[in-house]
PDB file of C-alpha atoms in Angstrom:
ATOM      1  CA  UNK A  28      93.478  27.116  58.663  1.00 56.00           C
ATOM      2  CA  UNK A  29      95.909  29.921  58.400  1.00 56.00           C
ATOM      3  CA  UNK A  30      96.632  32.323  61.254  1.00 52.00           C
ATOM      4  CA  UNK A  31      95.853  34.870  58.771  1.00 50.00           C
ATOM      5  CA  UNK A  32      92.093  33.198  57.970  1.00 52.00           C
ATOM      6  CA  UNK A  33      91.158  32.361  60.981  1.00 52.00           C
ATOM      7  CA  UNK A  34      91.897  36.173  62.583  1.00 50.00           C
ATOM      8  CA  UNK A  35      89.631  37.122  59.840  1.00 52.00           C
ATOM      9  CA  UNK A  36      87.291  34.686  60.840  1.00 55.00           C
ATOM     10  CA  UNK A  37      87.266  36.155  64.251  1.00 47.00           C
ATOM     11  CA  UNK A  38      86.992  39.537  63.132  1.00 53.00           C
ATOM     12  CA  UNK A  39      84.167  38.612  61.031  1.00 50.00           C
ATOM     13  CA  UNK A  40      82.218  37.248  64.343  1.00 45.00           C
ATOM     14  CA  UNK A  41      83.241  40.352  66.354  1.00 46.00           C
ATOM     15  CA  UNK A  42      81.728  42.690  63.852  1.00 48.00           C
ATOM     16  CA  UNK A  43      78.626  40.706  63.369  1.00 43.00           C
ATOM     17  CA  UNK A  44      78.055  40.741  67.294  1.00 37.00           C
ATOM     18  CA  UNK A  45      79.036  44.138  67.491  1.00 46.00           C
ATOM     19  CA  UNK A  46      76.202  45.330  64.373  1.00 43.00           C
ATOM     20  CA  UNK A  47      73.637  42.837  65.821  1.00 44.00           C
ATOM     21  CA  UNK A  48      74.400  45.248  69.477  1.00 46.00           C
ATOM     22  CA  UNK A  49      74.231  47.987  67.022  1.00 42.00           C
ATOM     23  CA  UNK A  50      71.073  47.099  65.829  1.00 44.00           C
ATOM     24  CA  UNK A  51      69.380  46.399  68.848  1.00 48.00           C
ATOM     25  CA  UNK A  52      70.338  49.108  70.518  1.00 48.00           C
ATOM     26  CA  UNK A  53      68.668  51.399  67.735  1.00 49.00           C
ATOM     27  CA  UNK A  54      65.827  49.317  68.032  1.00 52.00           C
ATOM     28  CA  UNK A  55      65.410  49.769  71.637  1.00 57.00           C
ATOM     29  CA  UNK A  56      65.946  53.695  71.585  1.00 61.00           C
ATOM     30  CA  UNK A  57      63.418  53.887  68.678  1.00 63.00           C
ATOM     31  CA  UNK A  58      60.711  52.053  70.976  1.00 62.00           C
ATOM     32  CA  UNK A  59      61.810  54.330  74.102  1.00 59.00           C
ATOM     33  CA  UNK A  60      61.427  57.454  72.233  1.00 62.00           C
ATOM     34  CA  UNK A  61      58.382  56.432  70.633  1.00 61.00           C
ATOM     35  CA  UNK A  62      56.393  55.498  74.047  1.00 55.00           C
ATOM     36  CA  UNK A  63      58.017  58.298  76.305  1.00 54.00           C
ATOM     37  CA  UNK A  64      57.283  60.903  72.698  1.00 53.00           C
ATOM     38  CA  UNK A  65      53.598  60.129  72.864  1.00 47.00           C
ATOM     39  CA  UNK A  66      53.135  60.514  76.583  1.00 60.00           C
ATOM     40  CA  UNK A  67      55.586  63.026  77.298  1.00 57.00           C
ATOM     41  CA  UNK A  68      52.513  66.233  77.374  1.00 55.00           C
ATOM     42  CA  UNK A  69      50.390  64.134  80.214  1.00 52.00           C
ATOM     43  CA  UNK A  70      53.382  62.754  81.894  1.00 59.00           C
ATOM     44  CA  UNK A  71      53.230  65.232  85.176  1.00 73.00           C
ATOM     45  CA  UNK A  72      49.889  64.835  85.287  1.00 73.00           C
ATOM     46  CA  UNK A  73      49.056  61.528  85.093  1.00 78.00           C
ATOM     47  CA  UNK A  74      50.570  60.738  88.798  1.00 76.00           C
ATOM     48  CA  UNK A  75      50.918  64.197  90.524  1.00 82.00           C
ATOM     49  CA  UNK A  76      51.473  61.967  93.921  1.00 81.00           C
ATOM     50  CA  UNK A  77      54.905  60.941  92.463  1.00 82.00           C
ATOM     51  CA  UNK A  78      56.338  64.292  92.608  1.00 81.00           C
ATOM     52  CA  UNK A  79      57.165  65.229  96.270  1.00 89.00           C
ATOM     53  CA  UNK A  80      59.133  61.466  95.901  1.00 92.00           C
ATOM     54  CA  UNK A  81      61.380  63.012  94.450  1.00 95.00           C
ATOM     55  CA  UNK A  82      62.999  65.800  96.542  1.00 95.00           C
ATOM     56  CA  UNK A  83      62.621  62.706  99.565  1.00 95.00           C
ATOM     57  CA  UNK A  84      64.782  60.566  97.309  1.00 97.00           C
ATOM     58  CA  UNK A  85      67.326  63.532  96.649  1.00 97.00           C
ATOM     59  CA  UNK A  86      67.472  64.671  99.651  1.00 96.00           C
ATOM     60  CA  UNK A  87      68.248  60.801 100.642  1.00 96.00           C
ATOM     61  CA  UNK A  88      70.976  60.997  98.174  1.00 97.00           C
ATOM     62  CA  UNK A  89      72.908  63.533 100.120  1.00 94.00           C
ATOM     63  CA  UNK A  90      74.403  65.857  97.153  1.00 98.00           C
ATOM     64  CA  UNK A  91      75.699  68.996  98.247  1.00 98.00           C
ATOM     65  CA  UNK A  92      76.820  72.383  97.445  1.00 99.00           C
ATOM     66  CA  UNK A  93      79.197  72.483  94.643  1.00 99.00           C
ATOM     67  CA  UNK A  94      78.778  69.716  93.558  1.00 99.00           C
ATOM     68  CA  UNK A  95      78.288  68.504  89.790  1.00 99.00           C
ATOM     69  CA  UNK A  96      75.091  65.945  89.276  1.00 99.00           C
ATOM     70  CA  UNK A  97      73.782  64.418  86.546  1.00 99.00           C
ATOM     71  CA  UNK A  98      69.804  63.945  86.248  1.00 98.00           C
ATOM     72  CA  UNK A  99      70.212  60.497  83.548  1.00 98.00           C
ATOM     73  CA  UNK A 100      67.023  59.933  81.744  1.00 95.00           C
ATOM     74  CA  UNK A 101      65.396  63.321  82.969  1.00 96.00           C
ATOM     75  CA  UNK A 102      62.274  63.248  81.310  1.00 94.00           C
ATOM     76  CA  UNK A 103      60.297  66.170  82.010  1.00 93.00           C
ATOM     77  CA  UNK A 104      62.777  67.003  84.654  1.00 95.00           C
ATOM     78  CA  UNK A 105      60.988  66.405  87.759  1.00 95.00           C
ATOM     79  CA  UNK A 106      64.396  65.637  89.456  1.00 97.00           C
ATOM     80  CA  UNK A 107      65.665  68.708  88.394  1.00 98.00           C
ATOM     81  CA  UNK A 108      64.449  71.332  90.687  1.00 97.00           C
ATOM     82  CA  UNK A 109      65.415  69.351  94.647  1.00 97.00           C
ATOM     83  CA  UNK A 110      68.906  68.524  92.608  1.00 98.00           C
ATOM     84  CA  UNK A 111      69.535  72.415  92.056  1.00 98.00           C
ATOM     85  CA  UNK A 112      68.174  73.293  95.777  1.00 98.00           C
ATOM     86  CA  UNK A 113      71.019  70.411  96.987  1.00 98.00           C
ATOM     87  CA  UNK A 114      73.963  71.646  94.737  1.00 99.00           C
ATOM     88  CA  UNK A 115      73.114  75.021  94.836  1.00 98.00           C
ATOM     89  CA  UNK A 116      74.232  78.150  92.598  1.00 97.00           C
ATOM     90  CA  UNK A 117      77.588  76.962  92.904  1.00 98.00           C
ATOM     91  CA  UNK A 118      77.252  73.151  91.498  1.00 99.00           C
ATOM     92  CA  UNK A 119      76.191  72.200  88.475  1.00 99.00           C
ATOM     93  CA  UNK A 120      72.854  70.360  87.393  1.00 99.00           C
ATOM     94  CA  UNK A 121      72.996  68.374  84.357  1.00 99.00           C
ATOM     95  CA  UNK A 122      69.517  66.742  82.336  1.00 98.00           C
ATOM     96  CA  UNK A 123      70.148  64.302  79.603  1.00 98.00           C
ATOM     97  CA  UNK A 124      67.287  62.377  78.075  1.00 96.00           C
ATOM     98  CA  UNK A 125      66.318  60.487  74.548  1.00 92.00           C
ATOM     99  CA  UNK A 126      63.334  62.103  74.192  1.00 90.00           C
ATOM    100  CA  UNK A 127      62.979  65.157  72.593  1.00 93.00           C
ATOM    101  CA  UNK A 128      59.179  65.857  73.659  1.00 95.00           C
ATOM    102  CA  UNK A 129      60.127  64.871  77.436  1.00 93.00           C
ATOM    103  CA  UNK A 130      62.950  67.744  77.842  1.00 97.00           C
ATOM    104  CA  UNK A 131      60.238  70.096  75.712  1.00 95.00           C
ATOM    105  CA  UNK A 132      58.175  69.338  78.319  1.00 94.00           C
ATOM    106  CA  UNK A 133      61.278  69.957  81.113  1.00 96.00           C
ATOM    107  CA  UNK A 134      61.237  73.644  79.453  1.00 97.00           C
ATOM    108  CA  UNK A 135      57.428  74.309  79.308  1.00 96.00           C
ATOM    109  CA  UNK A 136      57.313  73.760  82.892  1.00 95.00           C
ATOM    110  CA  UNK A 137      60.484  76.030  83.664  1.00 96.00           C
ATOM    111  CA  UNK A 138      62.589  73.259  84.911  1.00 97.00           C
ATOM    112  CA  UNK A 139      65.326  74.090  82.279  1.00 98.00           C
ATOM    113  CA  UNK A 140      66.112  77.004  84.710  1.00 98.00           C
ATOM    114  CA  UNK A 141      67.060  74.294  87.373  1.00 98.00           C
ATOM    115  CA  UNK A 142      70.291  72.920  84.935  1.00 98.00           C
ATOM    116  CA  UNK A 143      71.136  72.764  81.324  1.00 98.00           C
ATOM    117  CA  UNK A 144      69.217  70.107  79.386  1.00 98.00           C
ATOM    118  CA  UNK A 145      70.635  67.912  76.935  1.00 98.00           C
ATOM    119  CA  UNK A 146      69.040  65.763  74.354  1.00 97.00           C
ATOM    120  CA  UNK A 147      71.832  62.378  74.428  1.00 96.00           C
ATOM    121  CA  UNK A 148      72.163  58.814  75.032  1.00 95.00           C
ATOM    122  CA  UNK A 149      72.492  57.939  78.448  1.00 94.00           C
ATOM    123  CA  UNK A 150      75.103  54.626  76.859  1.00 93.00           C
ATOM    124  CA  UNK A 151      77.240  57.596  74.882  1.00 95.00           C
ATOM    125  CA  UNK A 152      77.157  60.661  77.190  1.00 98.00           C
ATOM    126  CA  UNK A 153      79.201  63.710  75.647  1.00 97.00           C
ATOM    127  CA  UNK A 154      81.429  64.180  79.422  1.00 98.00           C
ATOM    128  CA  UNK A 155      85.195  63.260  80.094  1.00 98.00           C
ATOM    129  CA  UNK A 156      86.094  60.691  82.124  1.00 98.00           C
ATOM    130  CA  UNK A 157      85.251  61.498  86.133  1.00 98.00           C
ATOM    131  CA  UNK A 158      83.560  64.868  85.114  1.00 98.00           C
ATOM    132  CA  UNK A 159      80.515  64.486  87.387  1.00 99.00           C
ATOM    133  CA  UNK A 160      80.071  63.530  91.642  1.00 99.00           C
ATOM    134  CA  UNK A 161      76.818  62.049  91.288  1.00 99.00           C
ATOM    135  CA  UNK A 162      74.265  60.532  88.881  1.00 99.00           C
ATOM    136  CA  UNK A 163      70.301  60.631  89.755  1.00 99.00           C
ATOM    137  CA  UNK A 164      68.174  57.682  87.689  1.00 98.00           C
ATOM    138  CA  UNK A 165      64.360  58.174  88.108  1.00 96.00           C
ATOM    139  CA  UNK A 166      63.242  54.905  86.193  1.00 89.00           C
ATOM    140  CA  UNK A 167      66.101  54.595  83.934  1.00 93.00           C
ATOM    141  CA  UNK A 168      66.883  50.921  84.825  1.00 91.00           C
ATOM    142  CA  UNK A 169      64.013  49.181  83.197  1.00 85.00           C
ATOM    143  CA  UNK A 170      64.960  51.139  79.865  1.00 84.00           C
ATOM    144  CA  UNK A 171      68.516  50.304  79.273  1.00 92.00           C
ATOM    145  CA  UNK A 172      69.329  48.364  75.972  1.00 90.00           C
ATOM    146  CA  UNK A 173      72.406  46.988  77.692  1.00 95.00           C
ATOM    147  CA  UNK A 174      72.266  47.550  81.825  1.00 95.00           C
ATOM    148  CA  UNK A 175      76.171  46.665  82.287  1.00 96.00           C
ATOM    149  CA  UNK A 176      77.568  48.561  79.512  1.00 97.00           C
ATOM    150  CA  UNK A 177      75.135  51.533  80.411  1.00 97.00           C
ATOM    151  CA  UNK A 178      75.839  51.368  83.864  1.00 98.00           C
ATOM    152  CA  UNK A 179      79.718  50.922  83.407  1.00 98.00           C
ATOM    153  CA  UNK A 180      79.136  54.591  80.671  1.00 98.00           C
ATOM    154  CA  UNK A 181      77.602  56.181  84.001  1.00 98.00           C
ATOM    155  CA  UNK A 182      80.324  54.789  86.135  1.00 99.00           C
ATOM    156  CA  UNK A 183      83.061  56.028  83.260  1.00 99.00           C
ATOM    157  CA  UNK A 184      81.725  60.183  83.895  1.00 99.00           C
ATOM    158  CA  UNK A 185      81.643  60.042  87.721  1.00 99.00           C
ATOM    159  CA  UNK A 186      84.701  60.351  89.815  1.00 98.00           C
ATOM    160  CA  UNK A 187      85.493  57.599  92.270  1.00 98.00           C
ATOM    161  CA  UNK A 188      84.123  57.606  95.490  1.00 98.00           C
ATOM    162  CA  UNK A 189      81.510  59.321  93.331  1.00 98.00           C
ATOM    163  CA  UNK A 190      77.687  58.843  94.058  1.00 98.00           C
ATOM    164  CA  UNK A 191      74.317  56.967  91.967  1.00 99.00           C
ATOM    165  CA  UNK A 192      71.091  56.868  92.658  1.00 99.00           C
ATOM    166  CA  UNK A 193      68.780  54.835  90.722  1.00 98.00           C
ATOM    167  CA  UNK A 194      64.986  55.650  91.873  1.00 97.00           C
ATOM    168  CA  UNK A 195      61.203  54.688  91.214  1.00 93.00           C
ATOM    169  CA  UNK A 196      58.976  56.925  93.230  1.00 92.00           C
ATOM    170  CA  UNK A 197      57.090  53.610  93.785  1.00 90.00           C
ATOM    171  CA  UNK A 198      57.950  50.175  94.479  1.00 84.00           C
ATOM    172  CA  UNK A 199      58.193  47.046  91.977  1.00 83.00           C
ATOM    173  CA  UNK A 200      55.464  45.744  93.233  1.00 79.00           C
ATOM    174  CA  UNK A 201      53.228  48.714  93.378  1.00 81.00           C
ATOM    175  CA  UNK A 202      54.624  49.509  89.587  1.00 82.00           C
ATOM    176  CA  UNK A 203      53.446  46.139  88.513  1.00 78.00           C
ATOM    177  CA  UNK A 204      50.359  46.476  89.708  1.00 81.00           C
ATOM    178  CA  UNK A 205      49.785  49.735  87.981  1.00 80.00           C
ATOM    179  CA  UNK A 206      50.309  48.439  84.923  1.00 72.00           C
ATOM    180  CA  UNK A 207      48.410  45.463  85.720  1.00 80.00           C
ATOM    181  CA  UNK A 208      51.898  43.256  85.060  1.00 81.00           C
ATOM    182  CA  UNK A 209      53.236  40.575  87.432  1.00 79.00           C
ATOM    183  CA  UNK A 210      56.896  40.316  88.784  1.00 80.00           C
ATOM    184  CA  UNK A 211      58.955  38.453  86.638  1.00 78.00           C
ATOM    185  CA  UNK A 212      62.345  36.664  87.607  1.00 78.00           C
ATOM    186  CA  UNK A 213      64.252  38.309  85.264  1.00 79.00           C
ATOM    187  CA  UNK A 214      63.926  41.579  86.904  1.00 86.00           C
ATOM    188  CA  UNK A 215      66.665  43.208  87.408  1.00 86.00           C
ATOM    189  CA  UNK A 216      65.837  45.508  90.051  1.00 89.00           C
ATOM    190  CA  UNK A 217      65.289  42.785  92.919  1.00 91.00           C
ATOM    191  CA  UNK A 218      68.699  43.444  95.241  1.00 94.00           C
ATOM    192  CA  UNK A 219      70.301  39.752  94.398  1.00 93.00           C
ATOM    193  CA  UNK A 220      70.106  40.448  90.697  1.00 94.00           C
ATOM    194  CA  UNK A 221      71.130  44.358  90.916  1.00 96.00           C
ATOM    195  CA  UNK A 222      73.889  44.162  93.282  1.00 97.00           C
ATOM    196  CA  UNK A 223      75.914  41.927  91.273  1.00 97.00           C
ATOM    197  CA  UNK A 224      75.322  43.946  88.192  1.00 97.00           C
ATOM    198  CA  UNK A 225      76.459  47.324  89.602  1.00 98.00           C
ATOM    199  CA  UNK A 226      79.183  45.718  91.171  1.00 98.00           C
ATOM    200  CA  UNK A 227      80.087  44.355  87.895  1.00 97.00           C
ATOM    201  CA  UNK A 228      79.689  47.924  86.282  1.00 98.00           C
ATOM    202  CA  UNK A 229      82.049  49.791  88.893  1.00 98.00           C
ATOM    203  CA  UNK A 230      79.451  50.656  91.184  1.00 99.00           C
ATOM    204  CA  UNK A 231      79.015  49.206  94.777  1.00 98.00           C
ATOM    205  CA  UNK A 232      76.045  49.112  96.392  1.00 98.00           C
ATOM    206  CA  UNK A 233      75.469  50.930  99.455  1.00 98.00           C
ATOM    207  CA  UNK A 234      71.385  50.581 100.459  1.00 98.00           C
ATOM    208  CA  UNK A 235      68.707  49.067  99.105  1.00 97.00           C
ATOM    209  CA  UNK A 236      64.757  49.956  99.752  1.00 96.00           C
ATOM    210  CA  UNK A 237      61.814  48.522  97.604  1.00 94.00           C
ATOM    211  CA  UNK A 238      58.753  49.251  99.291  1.00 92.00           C
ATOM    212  CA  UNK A 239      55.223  50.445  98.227  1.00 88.00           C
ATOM    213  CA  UNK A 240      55.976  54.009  98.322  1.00 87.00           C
ATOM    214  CA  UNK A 241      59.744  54.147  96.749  1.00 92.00           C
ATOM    215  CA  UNK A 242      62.087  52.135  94.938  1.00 94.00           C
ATOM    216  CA  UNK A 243      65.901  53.754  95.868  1.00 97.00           C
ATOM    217  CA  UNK A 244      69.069  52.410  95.624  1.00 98.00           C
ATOM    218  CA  UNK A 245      72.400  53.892  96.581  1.00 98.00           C
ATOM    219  CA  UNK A 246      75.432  52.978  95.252  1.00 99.00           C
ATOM    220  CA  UNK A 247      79.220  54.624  95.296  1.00 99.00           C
ATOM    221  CA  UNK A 248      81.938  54.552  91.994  1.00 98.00           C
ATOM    222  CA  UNK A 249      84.687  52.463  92.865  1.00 97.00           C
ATOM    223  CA  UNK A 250      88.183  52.769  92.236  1.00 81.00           C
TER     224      UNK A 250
END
């Protein structure tokens, strides 16, 4: 085979994987936004008890005044209002989520006050390179079409030394049992499976808690 040939031949594959990624991916948004789209209205109130979780888990995170954060997969924005107390009216809250009837919700309930909303892909964010000094991920994990890739695009907007948190206001177990599921060991949430990843993705991994009543785990943006 010529050298010519067989560099189309390997083109050829490249693009096939890269359309079949392509493909999936669209897939896999088109499912998220269907589920979270139909849900979005009863969302809050289907488990008022996770709310105060949240301003525990931020205030856990350790943002600050002046700072720039990211809430990634906001939803109806429950993040959004502890992330504004912790930056401040000098930092700068960001919500980005898929769903259009999610960040409707976000502005029904007034939380679009808290930080600008955006609808966008959490694998394609519109931000230069180090833009942000933290990311906040309520539940995004288990809804990534590609976890390293997404995790390396989160990595890509935050500066090093930079902060994510990726949170569950309850535990994989207790989320399992909720929706009547068992663990499975494919998981990636379980620390020996998500360390590796993140650390793989330019994160490192600074704590790790997975009990009944949270799921939170810190990591920093290495160099």
């Amino acid at each position: 085979m010529s050298p010519c040939a067989r560099s189309a031949g390997v083109g050829a594959v490249r693009d096939h994987v890269r359309m079949s990624r392509m493909s999936r991916t669209n897939e896999d948004h088109t499912h998220v936004q269907e589920f979270f789209g139909a849900r979005a209205a009863a969302w809050d109130g289907k488990f008022p008890e996770d709310g105060p979780a949240f301003a525990t888990a931020v205030a856990e995170f350790g943002v600050g005044p002046g700072q720039r954060v990211l809430d990634a997969g906001c939803g109806t924005g429950r993040a959004l209002v502890p992330l504004r107390a912790a930056v401040g009216p000098s930092g700068t809250v960001l919500g980005v989520d898929l769903t259009a009837e999610m960040l409707a919700e976000a502005r029904r309930a007034g939380r679009d006050r808290e930080g600008t909303l955006l609808r966008a892909d959490v694998a394609r964010l519109p931000l230069r390179d180090g833009a942000l000094d933290a990311v906040f991920a309520a539940g995004l994990i288990a809804h990534l079409p590609d976890p390293a890739e997404n995790l390396r695009e989160l990595a890509r907007v935050v500066r090093p030394g930079g902060r994510l948190a990726l949170f569950h206001p309850i535990g994989r177990a207790a989320l399992a049992a909720r929706h009547g599921r068992e663990l499975t060991p494919d998981d990636l949430r379980p620390e020996h499976n998500l360390g590796p990843l993140l650390s793989g993705s330019g994160w490192r991994m600074t704590s790790y808690a997975d009990e009944d009543a949270r799921f939170l785990v810190l990591a920093v943006r290495t160099d």
